[in-house]
Coordinates of C-alpha atoms in Angstrom, one line a residue:
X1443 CA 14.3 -13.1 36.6
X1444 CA 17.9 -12.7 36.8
X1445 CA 19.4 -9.0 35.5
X1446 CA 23.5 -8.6 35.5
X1447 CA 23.9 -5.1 34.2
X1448 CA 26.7 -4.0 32.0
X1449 CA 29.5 -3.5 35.1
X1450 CA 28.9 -7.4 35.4
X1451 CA 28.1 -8.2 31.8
X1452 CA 30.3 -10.5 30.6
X1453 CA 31.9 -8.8 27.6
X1454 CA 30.4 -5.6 26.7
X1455 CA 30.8 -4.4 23.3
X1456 CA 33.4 -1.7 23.5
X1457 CA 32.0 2.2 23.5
X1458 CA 31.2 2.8 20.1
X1459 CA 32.0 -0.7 18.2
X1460 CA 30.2 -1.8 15.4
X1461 CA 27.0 -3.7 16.6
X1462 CA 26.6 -7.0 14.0
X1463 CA 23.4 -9.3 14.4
X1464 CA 23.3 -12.6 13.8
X1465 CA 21.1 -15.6 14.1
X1466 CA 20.3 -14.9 17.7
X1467 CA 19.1 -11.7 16.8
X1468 CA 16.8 -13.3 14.1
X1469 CA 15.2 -15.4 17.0
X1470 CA 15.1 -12.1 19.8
X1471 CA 13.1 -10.2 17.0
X1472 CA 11.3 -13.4 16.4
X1473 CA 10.0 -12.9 20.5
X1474 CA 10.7 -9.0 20.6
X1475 CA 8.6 -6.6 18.2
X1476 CA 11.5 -4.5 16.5
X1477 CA 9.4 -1.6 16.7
X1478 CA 10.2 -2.3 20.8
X1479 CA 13.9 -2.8 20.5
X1480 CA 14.3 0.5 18.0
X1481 CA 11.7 2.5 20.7
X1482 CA 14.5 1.1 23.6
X1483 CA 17.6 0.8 21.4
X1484 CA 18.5 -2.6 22.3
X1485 CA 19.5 -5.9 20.8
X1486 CA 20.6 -9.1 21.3
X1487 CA 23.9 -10.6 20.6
X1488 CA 23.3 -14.3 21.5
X1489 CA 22.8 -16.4 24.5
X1490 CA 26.1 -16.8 26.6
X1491 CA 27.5 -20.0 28.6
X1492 CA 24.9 -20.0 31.3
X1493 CA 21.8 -19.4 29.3
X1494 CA 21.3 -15.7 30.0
X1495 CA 20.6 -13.5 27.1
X1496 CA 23.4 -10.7 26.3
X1497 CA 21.5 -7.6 25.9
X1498 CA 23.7 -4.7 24.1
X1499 CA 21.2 -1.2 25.0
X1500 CA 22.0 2.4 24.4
X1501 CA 20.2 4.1 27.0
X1502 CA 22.0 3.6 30.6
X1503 CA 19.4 4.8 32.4
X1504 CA 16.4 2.9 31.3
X1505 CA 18.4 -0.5 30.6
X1506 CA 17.2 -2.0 34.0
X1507 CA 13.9 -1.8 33.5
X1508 CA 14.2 -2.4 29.4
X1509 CA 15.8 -6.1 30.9
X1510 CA 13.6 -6.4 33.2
X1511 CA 10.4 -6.5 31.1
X1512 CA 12.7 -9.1 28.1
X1513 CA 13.7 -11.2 30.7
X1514 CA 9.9 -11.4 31.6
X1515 CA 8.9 -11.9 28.0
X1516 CA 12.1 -14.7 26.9
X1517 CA 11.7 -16.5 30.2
X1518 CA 15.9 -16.4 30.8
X1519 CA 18.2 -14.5 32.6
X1520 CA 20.1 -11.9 30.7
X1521 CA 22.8 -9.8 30.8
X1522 CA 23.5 -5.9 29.8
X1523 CA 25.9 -4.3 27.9
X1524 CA 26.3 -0.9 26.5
X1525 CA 26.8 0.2 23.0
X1526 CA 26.2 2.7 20.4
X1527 CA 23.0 3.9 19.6
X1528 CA 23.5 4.6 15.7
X1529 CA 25.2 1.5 15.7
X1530 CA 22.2 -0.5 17.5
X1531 CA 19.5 1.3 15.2
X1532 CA 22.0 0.1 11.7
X1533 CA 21.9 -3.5 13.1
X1534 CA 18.5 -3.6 13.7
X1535 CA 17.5 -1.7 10.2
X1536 CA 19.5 -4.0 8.8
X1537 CA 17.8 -7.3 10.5
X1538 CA 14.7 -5.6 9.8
X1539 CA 15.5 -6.1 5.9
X1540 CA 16.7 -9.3 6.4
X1541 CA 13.1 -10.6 8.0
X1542 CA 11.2 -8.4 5.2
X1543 CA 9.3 -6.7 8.5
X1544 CA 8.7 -3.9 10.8
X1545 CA 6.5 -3.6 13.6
X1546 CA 5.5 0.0 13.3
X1547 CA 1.9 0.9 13.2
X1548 CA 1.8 3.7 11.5
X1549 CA -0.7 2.7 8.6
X1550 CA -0.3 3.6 5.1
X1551 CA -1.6 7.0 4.7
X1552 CA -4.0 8.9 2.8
X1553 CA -3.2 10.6 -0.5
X1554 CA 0.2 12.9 -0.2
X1555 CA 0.9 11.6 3.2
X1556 CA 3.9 9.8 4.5
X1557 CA 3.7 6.0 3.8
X1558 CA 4.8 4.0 5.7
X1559 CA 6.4 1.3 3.9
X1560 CA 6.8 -0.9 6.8
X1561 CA 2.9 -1.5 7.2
X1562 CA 2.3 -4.7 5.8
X1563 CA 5.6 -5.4 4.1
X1564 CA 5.7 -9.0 4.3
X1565 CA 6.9 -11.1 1.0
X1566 CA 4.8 -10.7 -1.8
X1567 CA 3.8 -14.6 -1.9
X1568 CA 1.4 -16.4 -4.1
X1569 CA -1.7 -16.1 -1.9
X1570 CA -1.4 -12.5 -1.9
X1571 CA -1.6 -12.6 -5.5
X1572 CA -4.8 -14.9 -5.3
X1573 CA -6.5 -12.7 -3.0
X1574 CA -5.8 -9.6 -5.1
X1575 CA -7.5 -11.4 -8.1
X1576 CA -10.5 -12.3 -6.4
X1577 CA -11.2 -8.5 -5.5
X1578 CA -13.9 -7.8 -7.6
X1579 CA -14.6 -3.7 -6.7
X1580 CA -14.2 -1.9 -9.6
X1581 CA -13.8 1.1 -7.9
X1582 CA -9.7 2.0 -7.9
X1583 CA -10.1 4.8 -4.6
X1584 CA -11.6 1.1 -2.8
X1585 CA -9.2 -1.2 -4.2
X1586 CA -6.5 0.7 -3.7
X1587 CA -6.5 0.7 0.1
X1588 CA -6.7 -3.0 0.5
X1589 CA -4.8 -4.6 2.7
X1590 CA -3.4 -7.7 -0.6
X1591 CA -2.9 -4.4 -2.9
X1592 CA -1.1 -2.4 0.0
X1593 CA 0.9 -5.7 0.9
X1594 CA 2.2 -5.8 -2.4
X1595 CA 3.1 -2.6 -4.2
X1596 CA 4.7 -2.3 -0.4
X1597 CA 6.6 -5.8 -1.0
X1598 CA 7.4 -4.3 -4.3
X1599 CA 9.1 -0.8 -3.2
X1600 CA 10.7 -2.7 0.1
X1601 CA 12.5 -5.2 -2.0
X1602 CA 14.0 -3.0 -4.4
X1603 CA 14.9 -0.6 -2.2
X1604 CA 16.9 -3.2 -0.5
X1605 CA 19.2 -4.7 -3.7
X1606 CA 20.0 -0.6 -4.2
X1607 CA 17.5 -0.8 -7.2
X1608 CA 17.2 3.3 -8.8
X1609 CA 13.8 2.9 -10.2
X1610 CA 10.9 0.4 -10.8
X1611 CA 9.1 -0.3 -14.0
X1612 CA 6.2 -1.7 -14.6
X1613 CA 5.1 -2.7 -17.8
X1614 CA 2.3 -3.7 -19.2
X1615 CA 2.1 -6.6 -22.1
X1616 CA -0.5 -8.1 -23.6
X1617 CA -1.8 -11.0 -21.6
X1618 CA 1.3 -10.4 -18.3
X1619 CA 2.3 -7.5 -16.3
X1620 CA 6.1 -7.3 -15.7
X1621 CA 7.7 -5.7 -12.7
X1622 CA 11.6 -4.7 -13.5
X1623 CA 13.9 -2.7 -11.6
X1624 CA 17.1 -1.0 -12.4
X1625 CA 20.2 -2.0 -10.2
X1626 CA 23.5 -0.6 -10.6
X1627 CA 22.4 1.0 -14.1
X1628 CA 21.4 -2.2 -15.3
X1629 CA 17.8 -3.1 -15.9
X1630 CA 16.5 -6.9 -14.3
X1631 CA 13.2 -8.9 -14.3
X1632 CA 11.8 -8.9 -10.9
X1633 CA 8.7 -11.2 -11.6
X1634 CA 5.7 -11.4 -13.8
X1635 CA 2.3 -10.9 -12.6
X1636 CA -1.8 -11.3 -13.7
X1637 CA -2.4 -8.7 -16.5
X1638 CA -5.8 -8.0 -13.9
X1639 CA -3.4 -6.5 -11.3
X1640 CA -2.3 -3.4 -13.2
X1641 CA -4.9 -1.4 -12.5
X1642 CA -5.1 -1.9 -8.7
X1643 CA -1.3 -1.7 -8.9
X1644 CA -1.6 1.7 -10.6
X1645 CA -4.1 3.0 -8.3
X1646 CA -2.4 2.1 -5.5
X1647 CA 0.7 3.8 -6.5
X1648 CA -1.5 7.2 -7.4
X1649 CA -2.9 7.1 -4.4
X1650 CA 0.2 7.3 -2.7
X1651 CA 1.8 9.7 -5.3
X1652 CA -1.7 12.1 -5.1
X1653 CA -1.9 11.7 -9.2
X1654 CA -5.6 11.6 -10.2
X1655 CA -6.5 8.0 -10.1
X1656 CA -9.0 8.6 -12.4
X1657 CA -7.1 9.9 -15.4
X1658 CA -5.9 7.1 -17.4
X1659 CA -5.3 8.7 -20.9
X1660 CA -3.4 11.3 -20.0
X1661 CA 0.5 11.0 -18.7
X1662 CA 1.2 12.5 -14.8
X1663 CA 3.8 12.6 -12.3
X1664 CA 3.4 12.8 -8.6
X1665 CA 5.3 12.6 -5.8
X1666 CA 5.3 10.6 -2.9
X1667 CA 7.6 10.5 0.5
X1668 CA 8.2 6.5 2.1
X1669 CA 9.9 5.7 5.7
X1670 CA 11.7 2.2 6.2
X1671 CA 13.0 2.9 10.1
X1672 CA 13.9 6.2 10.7
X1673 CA 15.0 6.6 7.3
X1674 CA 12.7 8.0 4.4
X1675 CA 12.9 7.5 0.6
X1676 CA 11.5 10.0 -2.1
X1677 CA 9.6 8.4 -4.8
X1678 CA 8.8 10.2 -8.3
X1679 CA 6.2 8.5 -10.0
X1680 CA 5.9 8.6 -14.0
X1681 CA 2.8 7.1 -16.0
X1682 CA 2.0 6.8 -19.2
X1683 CA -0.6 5.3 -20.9
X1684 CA 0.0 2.8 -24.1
X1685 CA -1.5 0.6 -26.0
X1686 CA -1.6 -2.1 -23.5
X1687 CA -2.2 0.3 -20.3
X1688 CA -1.0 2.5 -18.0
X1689 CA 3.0 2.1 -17.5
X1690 CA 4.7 3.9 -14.3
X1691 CA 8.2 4.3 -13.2
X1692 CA 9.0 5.0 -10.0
X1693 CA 12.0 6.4 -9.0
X1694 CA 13.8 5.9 -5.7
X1695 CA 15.8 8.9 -4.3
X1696 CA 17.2 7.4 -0.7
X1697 CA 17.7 10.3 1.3
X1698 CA 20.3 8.6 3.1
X1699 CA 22.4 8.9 0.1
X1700 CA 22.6 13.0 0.4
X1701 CA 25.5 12.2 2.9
X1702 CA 27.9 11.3 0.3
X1703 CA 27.6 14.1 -1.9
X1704 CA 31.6 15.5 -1.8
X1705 CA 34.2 15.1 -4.3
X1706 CA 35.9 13.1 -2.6
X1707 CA 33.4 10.1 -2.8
X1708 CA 33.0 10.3 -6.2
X1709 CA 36.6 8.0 -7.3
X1710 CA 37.8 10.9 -9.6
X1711 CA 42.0 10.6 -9.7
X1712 CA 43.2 12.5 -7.5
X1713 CA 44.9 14.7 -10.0
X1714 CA 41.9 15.2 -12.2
X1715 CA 40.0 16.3 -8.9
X1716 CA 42.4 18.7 -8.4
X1717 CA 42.6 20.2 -11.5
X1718 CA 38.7 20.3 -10.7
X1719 CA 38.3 21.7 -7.8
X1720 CA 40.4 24.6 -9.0
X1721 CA 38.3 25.3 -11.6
X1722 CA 35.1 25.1 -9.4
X1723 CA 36.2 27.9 -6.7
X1724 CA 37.1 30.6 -9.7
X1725 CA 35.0 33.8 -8.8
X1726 CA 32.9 33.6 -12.4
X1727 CA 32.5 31.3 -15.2
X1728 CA 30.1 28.2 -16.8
X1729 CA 31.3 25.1 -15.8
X1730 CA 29.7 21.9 -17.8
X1731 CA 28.9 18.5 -16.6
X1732 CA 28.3 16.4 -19.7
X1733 CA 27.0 12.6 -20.0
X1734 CA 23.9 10.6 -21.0
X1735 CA 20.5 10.4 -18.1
X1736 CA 21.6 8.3 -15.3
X1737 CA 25.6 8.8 -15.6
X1738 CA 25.3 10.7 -12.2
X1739 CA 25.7 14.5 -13.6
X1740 CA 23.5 15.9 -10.7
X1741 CA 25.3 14.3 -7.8
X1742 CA 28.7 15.3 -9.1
X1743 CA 27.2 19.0 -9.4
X1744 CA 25.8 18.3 -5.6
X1745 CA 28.6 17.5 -4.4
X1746 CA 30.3 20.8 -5.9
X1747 CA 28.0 22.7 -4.4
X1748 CA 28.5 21.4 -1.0
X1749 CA 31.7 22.5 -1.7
X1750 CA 31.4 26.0 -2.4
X1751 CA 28.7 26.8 -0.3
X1752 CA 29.4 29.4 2.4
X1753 CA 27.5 31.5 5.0
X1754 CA 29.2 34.6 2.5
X1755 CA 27.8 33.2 -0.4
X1756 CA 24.8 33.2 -1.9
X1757 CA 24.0 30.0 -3.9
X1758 CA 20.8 29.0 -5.6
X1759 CA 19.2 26.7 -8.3
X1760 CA 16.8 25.9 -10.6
X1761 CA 16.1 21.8 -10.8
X1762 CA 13.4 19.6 -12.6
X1763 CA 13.3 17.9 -10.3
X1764 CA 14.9 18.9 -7.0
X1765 CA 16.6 15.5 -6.1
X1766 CA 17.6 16.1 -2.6
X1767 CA 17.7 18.8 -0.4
X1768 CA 21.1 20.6 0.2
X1769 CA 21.8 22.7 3.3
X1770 CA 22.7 26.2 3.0
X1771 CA 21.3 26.2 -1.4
X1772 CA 18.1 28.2 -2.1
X1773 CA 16.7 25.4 -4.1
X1774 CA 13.8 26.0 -7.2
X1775 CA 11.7 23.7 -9.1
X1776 CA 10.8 24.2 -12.4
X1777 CA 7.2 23.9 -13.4
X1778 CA 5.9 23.8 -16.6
X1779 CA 2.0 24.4 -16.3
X1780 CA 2.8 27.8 -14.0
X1781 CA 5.6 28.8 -16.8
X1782 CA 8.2 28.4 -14.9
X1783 CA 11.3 26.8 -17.1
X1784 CA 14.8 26.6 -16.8
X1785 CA 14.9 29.9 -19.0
X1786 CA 12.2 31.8 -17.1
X1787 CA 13.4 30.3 -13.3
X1788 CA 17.2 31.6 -14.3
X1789 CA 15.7 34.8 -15.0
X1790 CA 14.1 35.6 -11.7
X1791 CA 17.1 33.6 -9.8
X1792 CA 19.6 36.3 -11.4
X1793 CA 17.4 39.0 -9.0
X1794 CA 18.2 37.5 -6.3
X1795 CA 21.9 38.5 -6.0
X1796 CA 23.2 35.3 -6.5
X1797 CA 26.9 34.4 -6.4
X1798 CA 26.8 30.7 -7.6
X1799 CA 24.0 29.6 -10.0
X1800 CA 23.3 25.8 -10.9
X1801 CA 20.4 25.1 -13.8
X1802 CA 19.6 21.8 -13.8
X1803 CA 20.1 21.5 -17.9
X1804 CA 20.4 23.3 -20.7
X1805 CA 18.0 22.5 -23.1
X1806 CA 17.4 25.2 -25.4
X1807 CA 18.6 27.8 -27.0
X1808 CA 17.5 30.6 -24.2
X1809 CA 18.7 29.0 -21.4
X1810 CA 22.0 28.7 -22.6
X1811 CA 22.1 31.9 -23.8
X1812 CA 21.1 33.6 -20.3
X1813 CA 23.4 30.7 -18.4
X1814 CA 26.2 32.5 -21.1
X1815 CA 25.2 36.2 -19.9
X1816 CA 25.1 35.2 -16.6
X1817 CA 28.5 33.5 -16.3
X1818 CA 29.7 36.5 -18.4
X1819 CA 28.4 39.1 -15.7
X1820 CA 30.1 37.7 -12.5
X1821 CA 28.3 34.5 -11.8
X1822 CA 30.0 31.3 -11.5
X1823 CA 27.5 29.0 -13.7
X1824 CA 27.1 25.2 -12.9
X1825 CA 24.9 22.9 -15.7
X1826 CA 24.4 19.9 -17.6
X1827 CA 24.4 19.1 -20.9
X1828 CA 23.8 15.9 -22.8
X1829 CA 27.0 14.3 -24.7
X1830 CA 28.9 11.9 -25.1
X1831 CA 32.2 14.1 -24.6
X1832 CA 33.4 16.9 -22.6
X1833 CA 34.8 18.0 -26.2
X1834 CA 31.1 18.1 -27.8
X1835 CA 29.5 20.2 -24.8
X1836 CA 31.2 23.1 -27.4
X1837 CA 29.9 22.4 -30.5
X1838 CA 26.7 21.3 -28.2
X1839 CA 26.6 24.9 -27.2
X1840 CA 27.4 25.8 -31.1
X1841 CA 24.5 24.1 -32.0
X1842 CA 22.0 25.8 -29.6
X1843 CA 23.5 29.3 -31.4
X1844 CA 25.9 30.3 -28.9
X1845 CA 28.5 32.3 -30.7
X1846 CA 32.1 31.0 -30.3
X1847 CA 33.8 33.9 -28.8
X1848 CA 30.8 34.3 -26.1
X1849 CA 32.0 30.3 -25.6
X1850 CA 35.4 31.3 -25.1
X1851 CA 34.7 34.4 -22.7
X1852 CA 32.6 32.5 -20.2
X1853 CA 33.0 28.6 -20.7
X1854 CA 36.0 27.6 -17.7
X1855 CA 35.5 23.6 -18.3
X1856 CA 33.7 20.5 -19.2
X1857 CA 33.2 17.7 -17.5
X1858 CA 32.0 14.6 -19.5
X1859 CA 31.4 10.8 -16.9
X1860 CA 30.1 7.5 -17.2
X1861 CA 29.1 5.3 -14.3
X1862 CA 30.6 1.6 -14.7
X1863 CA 29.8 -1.3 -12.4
X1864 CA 32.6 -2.3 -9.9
X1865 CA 33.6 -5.7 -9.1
X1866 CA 32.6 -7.0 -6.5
X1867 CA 35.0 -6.8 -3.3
X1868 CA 33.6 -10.0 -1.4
X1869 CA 33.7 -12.2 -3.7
X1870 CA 36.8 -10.1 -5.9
X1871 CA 33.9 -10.2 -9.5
X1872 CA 34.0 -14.3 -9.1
X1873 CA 30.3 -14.3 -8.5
X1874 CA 31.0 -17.0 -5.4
X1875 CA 32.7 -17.5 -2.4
X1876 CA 33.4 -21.1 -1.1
X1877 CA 31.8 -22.3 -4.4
X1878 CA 28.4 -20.6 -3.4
X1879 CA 26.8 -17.4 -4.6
X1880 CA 28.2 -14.5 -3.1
X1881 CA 24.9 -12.7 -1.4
X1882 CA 26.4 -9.2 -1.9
X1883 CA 26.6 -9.3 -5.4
X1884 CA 23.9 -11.8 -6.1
X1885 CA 26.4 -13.8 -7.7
X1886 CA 27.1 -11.5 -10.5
X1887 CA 30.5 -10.3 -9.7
X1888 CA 29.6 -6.8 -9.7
X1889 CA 28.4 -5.1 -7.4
X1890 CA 27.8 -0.9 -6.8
X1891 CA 29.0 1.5 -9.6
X1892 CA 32.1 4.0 -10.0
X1893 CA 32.7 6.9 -11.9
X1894 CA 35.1 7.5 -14.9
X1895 CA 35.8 11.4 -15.9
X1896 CA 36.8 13.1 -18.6
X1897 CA 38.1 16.8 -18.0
X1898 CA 38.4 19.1 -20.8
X1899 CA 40.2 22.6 -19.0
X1900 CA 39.8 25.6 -21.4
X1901 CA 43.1 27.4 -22.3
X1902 CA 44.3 29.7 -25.1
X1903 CA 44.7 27.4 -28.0
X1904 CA 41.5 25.6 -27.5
X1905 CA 40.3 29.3 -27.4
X1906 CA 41.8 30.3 -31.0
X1907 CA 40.6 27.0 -32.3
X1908 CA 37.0 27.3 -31.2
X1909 CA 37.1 30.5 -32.8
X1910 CA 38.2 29.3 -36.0
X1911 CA 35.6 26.9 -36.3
X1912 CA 37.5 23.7 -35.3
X1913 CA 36.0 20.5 -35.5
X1914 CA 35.0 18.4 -32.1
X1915 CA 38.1 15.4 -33.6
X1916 CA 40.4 18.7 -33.8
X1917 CA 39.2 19.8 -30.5
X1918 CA 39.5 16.6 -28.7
X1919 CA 43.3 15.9 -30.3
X1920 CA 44.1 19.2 -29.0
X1921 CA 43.1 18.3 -25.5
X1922 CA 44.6 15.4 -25.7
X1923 CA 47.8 16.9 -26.1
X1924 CA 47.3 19.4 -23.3
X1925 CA 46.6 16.2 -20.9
X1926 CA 42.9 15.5 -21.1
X1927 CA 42.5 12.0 -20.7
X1928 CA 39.6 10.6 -22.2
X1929 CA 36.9 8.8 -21.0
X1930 CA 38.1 5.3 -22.7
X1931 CA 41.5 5.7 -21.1
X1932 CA 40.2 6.2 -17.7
X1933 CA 37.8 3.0 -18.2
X1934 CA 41.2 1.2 -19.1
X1935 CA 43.4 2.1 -16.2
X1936 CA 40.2 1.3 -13.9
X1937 CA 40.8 -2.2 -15.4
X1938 CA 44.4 -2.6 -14.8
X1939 CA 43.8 -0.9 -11.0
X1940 CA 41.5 -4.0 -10.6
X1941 CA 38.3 -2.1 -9.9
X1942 CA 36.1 -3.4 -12.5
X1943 CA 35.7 -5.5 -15.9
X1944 CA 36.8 -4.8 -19.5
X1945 CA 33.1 -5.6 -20.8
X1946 CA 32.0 -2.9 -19.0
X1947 CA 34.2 -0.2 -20.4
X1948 CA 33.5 -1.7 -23.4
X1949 CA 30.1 -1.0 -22.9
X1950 CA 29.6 2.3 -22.0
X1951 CA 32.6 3.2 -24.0
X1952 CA 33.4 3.9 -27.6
X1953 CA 37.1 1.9 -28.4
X1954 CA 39.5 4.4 -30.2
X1955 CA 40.7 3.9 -33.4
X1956 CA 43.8 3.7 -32.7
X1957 CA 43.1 0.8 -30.1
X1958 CA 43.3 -3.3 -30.8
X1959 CA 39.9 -4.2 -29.5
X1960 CA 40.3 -6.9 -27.1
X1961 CA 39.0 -10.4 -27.7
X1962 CA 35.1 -9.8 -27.4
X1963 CA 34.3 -12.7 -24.8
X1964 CA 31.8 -12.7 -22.3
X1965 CA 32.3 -11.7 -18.3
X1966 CA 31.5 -14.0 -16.4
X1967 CA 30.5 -11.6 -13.8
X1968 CA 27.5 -11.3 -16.0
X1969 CA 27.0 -14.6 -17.9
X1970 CA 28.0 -17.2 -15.6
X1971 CA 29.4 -20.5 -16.8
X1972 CA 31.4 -18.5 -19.6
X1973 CA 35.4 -17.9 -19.7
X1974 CA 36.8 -15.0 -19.1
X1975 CA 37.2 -12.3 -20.9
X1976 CA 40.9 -11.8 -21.8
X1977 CA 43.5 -8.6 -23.3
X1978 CA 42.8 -5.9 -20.6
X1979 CA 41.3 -8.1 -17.9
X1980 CA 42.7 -6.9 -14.2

């Protein structure tokens, strides 16, 4: 077989270029084992003029023999061409998701172990279904390793990790078993299946989380560690039992994700970023990240952390759970059967000599009283709190028994987010290109999320009126008038700017009183057929 290398390829993709698969791939990997091609980072990028295959591979030196042995197996002549290797190694994850396979053999592990989501990750079609309900073991530790049940929660995991889905519910009814998954914030049916597949379902998923598979009256959580590619996936596994069986959620936490934790891919305003960041390197202080579960309070704190973290200082947490791993951050879990809480875990961090301090949440009355002595005594504090402004994390704190002036000595700033869907930018939140669905967004015009902020700066009049007793409306007109911008107003100028929808700030934001509510009409982003919504629309 013929073997042009790349000196006599015909065009090589230039050093470093953006490798993009297409149909040809499809049919390459269709011959070729991608298992193969990721071992020998190479793919194809079609079949030129004179019927020779055009080969892009990463590693120089073994590319002759890497053609040699294709050109063997496709039965053409092909051609070489050098790329990049991360580039190669996207493409082919990304064809890899696109055929719904991998040919890794890895096997699914025992108990604890790393899965390997690519064994057996084929579609989750009707005859699996049929196959799993004519297993008639009753035994869950047997059931659980077969190959239908593996095939399926597998399917299940792939699929959402691949539409960016956050977690995975599945819900027992009476006479069905629903499978949802959260996208974006927003929770969608995925499909319903046989009531009789919960419990392998279940079982499978303990297994793989080490929960006791046995215990069915009782909630758990477990943890288990996934790998599509190269890349690997944390999952966090909930059940609970009700009255028509045992209900998990599984949360995804894409490791691949840790990468973006820095202010600066978190679309805060540039000025409001600023004004942040300023507050985040002062020496000592509590500073307050406010908003309800899932409005991305831990990966704004992440991504302050990466920022302040230094080989000369000493940073450390306390998390429930630890969501990702963050280089340089002494990093604690807290675990209720052993006693440890956020209260008891902020305790023993404090003898550690640490300089910046981050507890996952303030939930009672003694951990924001220690969070309070600790910011006071030369700590620089991050948390969370739960409300629904960056003006109420006070009276929040009020409410737990914080006294005002200890408030005023150690609180620097709080601030309060949403997360709103964005339009999408392929098809511009139309839902369709060319008349046709758009695939990114699955034509619902909205694809991804961004954040809107809210940043309440402490300063010597909000200080005098804390201390007076203000109320929260007081507090938030007087930040108002220093320049806080609130959380609605920052939804709205997102709307003008284009970048999402007025129905979604009008969902996940209360309209002022002060404002004429728009016309209340649905988005066609998410109920197709209907008009637009008008007054505000970008």
């Amino acid at each position: 077989m013929s073997v042009t290398t790349a000196e006599h390829a015909d065009q090589p993709p230039a050093p470093g270029a953006r490798i993009l698969y297409g149909l040809a791939s499809e049919r390459f990997c269709a011959r070729i084992p991608i298992g193969y091609a990721r071992d020998h980072l190479v793919i194809s990028q079609g079949v030129d003029a004179d019927g020779a295959e055009q080969l892009v591979c990463a590693d120089p030196g073994a590319s002759a023999l890497v053609a040699h042995n294709l050109a063997v197996r496709l039965g053409r002549p092909v051609t070489v061409g050098s790329g990049d290797a991360d580039s190669i190694v996207l493409a082919l994850d990304e064809l890899a998701q696109r055929l719904n396979t991998h040919s890794d053999d890895s096997g699914s592990g025992g108990a604890g172990s790393r899965n390997d989501v690519s064994d057996a990750i084929g579609d989750v079609d009707e005859q699996d279904i049929e196959a799993l309900l004519k297993i008639e073991d009753r035994d869950l530790l047997q059931t659980s390793g077969r190959a239908p049940i593996v095939k399926l929660v597998n399917g299940l995991l792939f699929h959402a990790l691949s539409v960016g889905a956050s977690d995975i519910h599945v819900q027992p009814l009476e006479n069905s078993l629903v499978v949802r998954r959260r996208v974006d914030g927003e929770l969608e049916d995925v499909r319903t299946l046989s009531r009789k597949l919960l419990e392998p379902i279940v079982g499978r998923v303990k297994v793989m989380a080490n929960m006791d598979v046995a215990e069915r009256r009782l909630p758990q959580d477990g943890r288990a560690v996934v790998a599509i590619g190269p890349s690997e996936v944390d999952l966090r596994v909930s059940s609970l039992p009700t009255a028509h069986g045992e209900r998990l959620v599984i949360r995804l936490l894409d490791k691949r994700k840790s990468q973006f934790f820095h202010l600066e891919n978190l679309g805060m305003p540039r000025a409001l970023r600023d004004r942040f960041s300023a507050v985040c390197v002062r020496p000592h202080g509590m500073i307050l990240v406010t908003g309800p579960t899932g409005s991305g309070k831990t990966t704004t704190l992440y991504s302050v952390l990466q920022r302040v973290a230094s080989p000369n200082r000493n940073v450390m947490t306390i998390e429930d759970p630890i969501e990702y791993e963050l280089p340089g951050v002494s990093q604690s879990q807290i675990n209720l059967r052993k006693g440890v809480t956020f209260a008891t875990g902020l305790r023993h961090i404090l003898r550690q000599d640490p300089d910046v301090i981050m507890v996952g949440e303030i939930r009672d009355a003694e951990t924001a009283r220690i969070a309070i002595q600790s910011a006071l005594t030369g700590h620089l504090v991050f948390s969370t709190l739960h409300t629904n402004s960056a003006v109420t994390a006070v009276t929040r704190l009020i409410d737990l028994g914080v006294e005002p002036y200890l408030i005023n000595d150690s609180l620097a700033a709080a601030l309060a987010q949403r997360l709103v869907r964005r339009k999408c930018a392929a098809c511009d939140g139309t839902g369709a290109i060319a008349g046709e669905p758009c695939e990114g967004c699955r034509g619902r015009g909205l694809r991804g999320r961004v954040g809107l902020y809210e940043l309440l700066v402490m300063d010597d009049r909000l200080r005098t009126l804390i201390g007076s007793g203000a109320s929260a409306s007081v507090l938030e007109a007087a930040a108002r008038e220093s320049g806080m911008q609130s959380l609605r107003d920052a939804g709205l100028d997102a709307v003008v700017a284009g970048v999402t929808t007025r129905s979604e700030i009008d969902r996940v934001t209360l309209i002022d009183d002060s404002e004429t509510p728009a016309p209340c009409e649905p988005d066609t982003a998410t109920n197709p057929g209907m008009p637009k919504p008008t007054g505000g629309e970008a």
